[in-house]
Amino acid sequence: MRSKRTKAYRKAMHFYQQTFGFREPYQVLMSPDFVLAAVGKKVDVKQAVQDALQGQVKFYITYCGICDVRKESEFQTQAIAMSKTFEKRRCMHKEPVPGTQCIEELMGGENKNNYCVAAQNDQLRAKLRSIAGVPILHMQRNIVVLERMAQVAKEASEKQLKEKLGASTAEKKLLREIKKKAIEEKLALRKSKPKKAKNPKNPNPLSVKKQAKRQQPKAPAPSSSKAAAPGATAKEAPSLAGTKRAYPQSEEAPSKSQTSAGSDPANADQERHKRKRKRSRSKKSEPTAEAS
């Protein structure tokens, strides 16, 4: 047997041991069609099956399978001799049925007894692939071949791994009880504490309408009666206010530039100097006029 094939078979049987609890010696159910095929191809069945399963093996055959082997065939005598070397497995049938049907009913939906099955019938092998944890053997030319693991077996191993890593049923039950007690304690604490009176909250400023701004009252305009003379009556006040102010000859009425300059201190100083010069000139010119 090739080294790659032996490694693959060893790995497969290690998987069945870890996941489904297979142990040596492995129990192999022999189908009558497999026995007849092995006899016809002159294969040493016991050694070939042991090489495929990589361990010690126990061979079993049902009473229905023995009846099938004893039927007339080309290799009847050799097949009967080989079947006598196998251990007999009781089945539930009072009257014999086909060997493949007997094995299918014996396996059921679960491989409780950890059987390996050696069969040539395609329908039987397809049925066994749907059951998790069933190693299937068949003849390919003159070699006994162990089939690859079915998808059902891989899914079952993943499920078992999750159960091992997660909490067990007893632990889950204990966790539920602890959570229930914690919730009850919280509710009891809430009931024992007195409820605080809630203060009224301020309204949301975004939902409140803004108040209209109050207009400040304007300052009253200065009355024109102040500009009027003290002896003038109320009727004469507007005429007095409209008259121009009389200035003496030495003084001139202030120009617009002078009034505007009063606001600026630098300009105001310049205007004062100009006025002083004019006054001094006018004083000098007065004595010369009197002398003449």
Coordinates of C-alpha atoms in Angstrom, one line a residue:
M1 CA 0.0 0.0 0.0
R2 CA 1.3 3.5 -0.8
S3 CA 2.6 5.7 1.9
K4 CA 0.2 8.6 1.1
R5 CA -2.8 6.2 1.3
T6 CA -1.7 4.8 4.6
K7 CA -1.3 8.3 6.1
A8 CA -4.8 9.2 4.9
Y9 CA -6.3 6.0 6.3
R10 CA -4.5 6.5 9.7
K11 CA -5.8 10.1 9.8
A12 CA -9.3 9.1 9.0
M13 CA -9.4 6.4 11.7
H14 CA -7.9 8.8 14.3
F15 CA -10.8 11.2 13.4
Y16 CA -13.4 8.4 14.0
Q17 CA -11.7 7.5 17.3
Q18 CA -11.6 11.1 18.6
T19 CA -15.1 12.1 17.4
F20 CA -17.2 8.9 17.6
G21 CA -15.3 6.7 20.1
F22 CA -14.1 3.9 17.8
R23 CA -11.6 1.5 19.5
E24 CA -9.6 -1.5 18.4
P25 CA -10.4 -4.1 17.5
Y26 CA -12.7 -2.5 14.9
Q27 CA -16.0 -4.3 14.2
V28 CA -16.6 -4.8 10.5
L29 CA -20.0 -5.9 9.2
M30 CA -19.5 -7.9 6.0
S31 CA -22.0 -7.7 3.2
P32 CA -22.5 -10.9 1.1
D33 CA -21.8 -9.1 -2.1
F34 CA -18.4 -7.9 -0.7
V35 CA -17.6 -11.5 0.3
L36 CA -18.4 -12.8 -3.2
A37 CA -16.4 -10.0 -4.9
A38 CA -13.4 -10.7 -2.7
V39 CA -13.5 -14.5 -3.4
G40 CA -13.8 -13.8 -7.1
K41 CA -10.8 -11.6 -7.2
K42 CA -8.8 -13.9 -4.8
V43 CA -8.1 -11.2 -2.3
D44 CA -7.0 -12.0 1.3
V45 CA -9.9 -10.1 2.9
K46 CA -8.7 -10.1 6.5
Q47 CA -5.3 -8.7 5.7
A48 CA -6.6 -6.2 3.2
V49 CA -9.2 -4.8 5.7
Q50 CA -6.7 -4.6 8.5
D51 CA -4.3 -2.6 6.2
A52 CA -7.2 -0.3 5.3
L53 CA -8.3 0.3 8.9
Q54 CA -4.7 0.4 10.3
G55 CA -5.5 -1.8 13.3
Q56 CA -6.9 -5.1 14.6
V57 CA -10.3 -6.1 13.2
K58 CA -13.3 -8.3 14.2
F59 CA -15.5 -9.5 11.3
Y60 CA -19.3 -10.0 11.6
I61 CA -21.9 -11.3 9.3
T62 CA -25.7 -11.4 9.8
Y63 CA -27.8 -14.5 9.4
C64 CA -29.5 -13.0 6.4
G65 CA -26.1 -12.4 4.8
I66 CA -25.2 -16.1 5.4
C67 CA -28.4 -17.1 3.5
D68 CA -27.4 -14.9 0.6
V69 CA -23.9 -16.4 0.5
R70 CA -25.3 -20.0 0.4
K71 CA -27.3 -19.2 -2.7
E72 CA -26.1 -20.8 -5.9
S73 CA -23.2 -18.9 -7.4
E74 CA -19.9 -19.5 -9.1
F75 CA -17.9 -19.1 -5.9
Q76 CA -20.4 -20.6 -3.5
T77 CA -18.1 -23.1 -1.8
Q78 CA -15.3 -20.6 -1.2
A79 CA -17.7 -17.9 0.0
I80 CA -19.4 -20.3 2.5
A81 CA -16.0 -21.3 3.8
M82 CA -15.0 -17.7 4.3
S83 CA -18.3 -16.7 6.0
K84 CA -17.8 -19.5 8.5
T85 CA -14.7 -17.7 9.8
F86 CA -16.7 -14.6 10.7
E87 CA -18.7 -14.1 13.9
K88 CA -22.5 -14.3 13.6
R89 CA -24.5 -11.1 14.3
R90 CA -28.1 -11.7 15.2
C91 CA -30.7 -9.6 13.3
M92 CA -34.4 -9.0 14.0
H93 CA -35.7 -10.9 10.9
K94 CA -37.5 -14.2 11.5
E95 CA -37.5 -14.9 7.7
P96 CA -34.3 -14.0 5.8
V97 CA -34.2 -10.8 3.7
P98 CA -31.5 -9.6 1.3
G99 CA -28.2 -9.0 3.1
T100 CA -28.0 -5.4 2.0
Q101 CA -31.5 -4.6 3.4
C102 CA -30.6 -6.4 6.7
I103 CA -27.5 -4.3 7.2
E104 CA -29.4 -1.1 6.4
E105 CA -32.1 -1.9 9.0
L106 CA -29.6 -3.0 11.5
M107 CA -27.7 0.3 11.3
G108 CA -30.8 2.4 11.5
G109 CA -30.3 6.2 11.7
E110 CA -27.3 6.1 14.1
N111 CA -24.2 3.9 14.4
K112 CA -24.5 3.1 18.1
N113 CA -22.2 0.1 18.1
N114 CA -19.5 1.8 16.0
Y115 CA -19.6 -0.6 13.1
C116 CA -17.5 -0.4 10.0
V117 CA -19.3 -1.7 6.9
A118 CA -17.8 -3.5 3.9
A119 CA -20.2 -3.4 1.0
Q120 CA -20.2 -3.3 -2.8
N121 CA -23.8 -2.2 -3.3
D122 CA -24.0 1.4 -4.4
Q123 CA -27.5 2.0 -2.9
L124 CA -26.4 0.7 0.5
R125 CA -23.3 2.8 0.5
A126 CA -25.3 5.9 -0.4
K127 CA -27.6 5.2 2.6
L128 CA -24.7 4.7 5.0
R129 CA -23.1 8.1 3.9
S130 CA -26.2 9.9 5.4
I131 CA -25.4 8.4 8.8
A132 CA -22.7 10.2 10.8
G133 CA -19.6 8.1 11.9
V134 CA -19.8 5.1 9.6
P135 CA -16.4 4.0 7.9
I136 CA -17.3 2.4 4.6
L137 CA -15.0 -0.1 2.8
H138 CA -15.4 -1.4 -0.8
M139 CA -13.4 -3.3 -3.4
Q140 CA -11.7 -1.2 -6.2
R141 CA -10.1 -3.7 -8.6
N142 CA -8.1 -5.9 -6.3
I143 CA -7.7 -3.3 -3.5
V144 CA -9.8 -2.7 -0.4
V145 CA -10.5 1.1 -0.2
L146 CA -11.7 3.2 2.7
E147 CA -14.0 5.9 1.6
R148 CA -13.5 9.6 2.5
M149 CA -15.3 11.0 5.4
A150 CA -18.9 12.1 4.6
Q151 CA -20.0 15.7 5.1
V152 CA -22.4 14.6 7.9
A153 CA -19.4 13.2 9.9
K154 CA -17.6 16.6 9.6
E155 CA -20.6 18.5 10.7
A156 CA -21.1 16.2 13.7
S157 CA -17.5 16.7 14.8
E158 CA -17.8 20.5 14.6
K159 CA -21.0 20.3 16.7
Q160 CA -19.2 18.2 19.4
L161 CA -16.3 20.6 19.4
K162 CA -18.6 23.5 20.1
E163 CA -20.3 21.6 22.9
K164 CA -17.0 20.8 24.5
L165 CA -15.7 24.3 24.4
G166 CA -19.1 25.8 25.5
A167 CA -20.9 25.3 28.8
S168 CA -22.5 22.0 29.5
T169 CA -26.3 21.6 30.2
A170 CA -25.8 21.6 33.9
E171 CA -23.7 24.7 33.7
K172 CA -26.3 26.4 31.6
K173 CA -29.0 25.6 34.1
L174 CA -26.9 26.9 36.9
L175 CA -26.2 30.2 35.0
R176 CA -30.0 30.7 34.4
E177 CA -30.7 30.3 38.1
I178 CA -27.9 32.8 39.0
K179 CA -29.3 35.3 36.5
K180 CA -32.8 34.9 37.8
K181 CA -31.7 35.5 41.4
A182 CA -29.7 38.6 40.4
I183 CA -32.8 40.1 38.6
E184 CA -35.0 39.4 41.7
E185 CA -32.5 41.2 43.9
K186 CA -32.4 44.2 41.7
L187 CA -36.2 44.5 41.7
A188 CA -36.3 44.2 45.5
L189 CA -33.7 47.0 45.8
R190 CA -35.7 49.2 43.5
K191 CA -38.9 48.7 45.5
S192 CA -37.2 49.4 48.8
K193 CA -35.6 52.7 47.7
P194 CA -38.0 55.7 48.1
K195 CA -38.8 57.5 44.9
K196 CA -37.3 61.0 44.5
A197 CA -39.7 63.8 43.5
K198 CA -38.9 65.0 40.1
N199 CA -38.5 68.8 39.7
P200 CA -40.2 70.4 36.8
K201 CA -37.9 70.7 33.9
N202 CA -37.3 73.8 31.8
P203 CA -38.8 73.8 28.4
N204 CA -36.7 73.0 25.4
P205 CA -35.3 76.4 24.1
L206 CA -35.6 75.2 20.5
S207 CA -39.3 74.6 20.9
V208 CA -40.1 77.9 22.6
K209 CA -41.1 80.9 20.6
K210 CA -38.6 83.8 21.0
Q211 CA -39.9 86.9 22.8
A212 CA -40.2 90.1 20.8
K213 CA -37.5 92.8 21.7
R214 CA -38.9 95.9 23.5
Q215 CA -38.2 99.2 21.6
Q216 CA -36.5 101.7 23.8
P217 CA -38.2 105.2 23.9
K218 CA -36.4 107.9 21.9
A219 CA -34.9 110.9 23.7
P220 CA -37.1 114.1 23.2
A221 CA -35.7 116.7 20.7
P222 CA -34.4 120.0 22.3
S223 CA -37.2 122.6 22.5
S224 CA -36.7 125.8 20.5
S225 CA -37.9 128.0 23.4
K226 CA -34.4 127.8 25.0
A227 CA -32.9 129.6 22.0
A228 CA -35.5 132.4 22.3
A229 CA -34.8 135.5 24.3
P230 CA -36.1 135.6 27.9
G231 CA -38.5 138.4 27.3
A232 CA -40.0 136.9 24.1
T233 CA -43.3 135.2 24.1
A234 CA -44.1 131.7 22.9
K235 CA -45.3 133.1 19.6
E236 CA -42.2 135.2 19.0
A237 CA -39.8 132.3 19.8
P238 CA -39.8 130.8 16.3
S239 CA -39.0 134.2 14.7
L240 CA -36.1 134.7 17.2
A241 CA -34.8 131.2 16.5
G242 CA -34.8 131.9 12.8
T243 CA -32.8 135.2 13.0
K244 CA -29.1 135.2 12.6
R245 CA -26.8 136.0 15.5
A246 CA -25.2 139.4 15.3
Y247 CA -21.5 139.6 15.9
P248 CA -19.4 142.7 16.7
Q249 CA -17.2 144.2 14.0
S250 CA -14.0 142.9 15.6
E251 CA -15.4 139.4 15.5
E252 CA -16.5 137.6 12.4
A253 CA -19.1 134.9 12.3
P254 CA -17.5 131.4 12.6
S255 CA -17.3 129.7 9.3
K256 CA -18.4 126.1 8.6
S257 CA -14.7 125.0 8.6
Q258 CA -14.3 126.6 12.1
T259 CA -17.4 124.8 13.5
S260 CA -16.3 121.5 12.0
A261 CA -12.8 122.1 13.3
G262 CA -14.0 122.3 16.9
S263 CA -14.5 118.7 17.0
D264 CA -10.8 118.1 16.2
P265 CA -8.4 119.4 18.9
A266 CA -5.5 120.0 16.5
N267 CA -7.6 122.1 14.1
A268 CA -9.1 124.0 17.0
D269 CA -5.6 125.2 18.2
Q270 CA -4.8 126.4 14.7
E271 CA -8.0 128.4 14.5
R272 CA -7.3 130.0 17.8
H273 CA -3.9 131.2 16.7
K274 CA -5.4 132.6 13.5
R275 CA -8.0 134.6 15.5
K276 CA -5.3 136.0 17.8
R277 CA -3.2 137.2 14.8
K278 CA -6.2 138.9 13.3
R279 CA -7.0 140.7 16.6
S280 CA -3.4 141.9 17.0
R281 CA -3.4 143.3 13.4
S282 CA -6.7 145.1 13.9
K283 CA -5.4 146.8 17.1
K284 CA -2.3 148.0 15.3
S285 CA -4.2 149.5 12.5
E286 CA -6.6 151.5 14.8
P287 CA -3.9 154.0 16.2
T288 CA -2.5 154.8 12.8
A289 CA -6.1 155.7 11.7
E290 CA -6.6 158.1 14.7
A291 CA -3.2 159.9 14.1
S292 CA -4.1 160.7 10.6

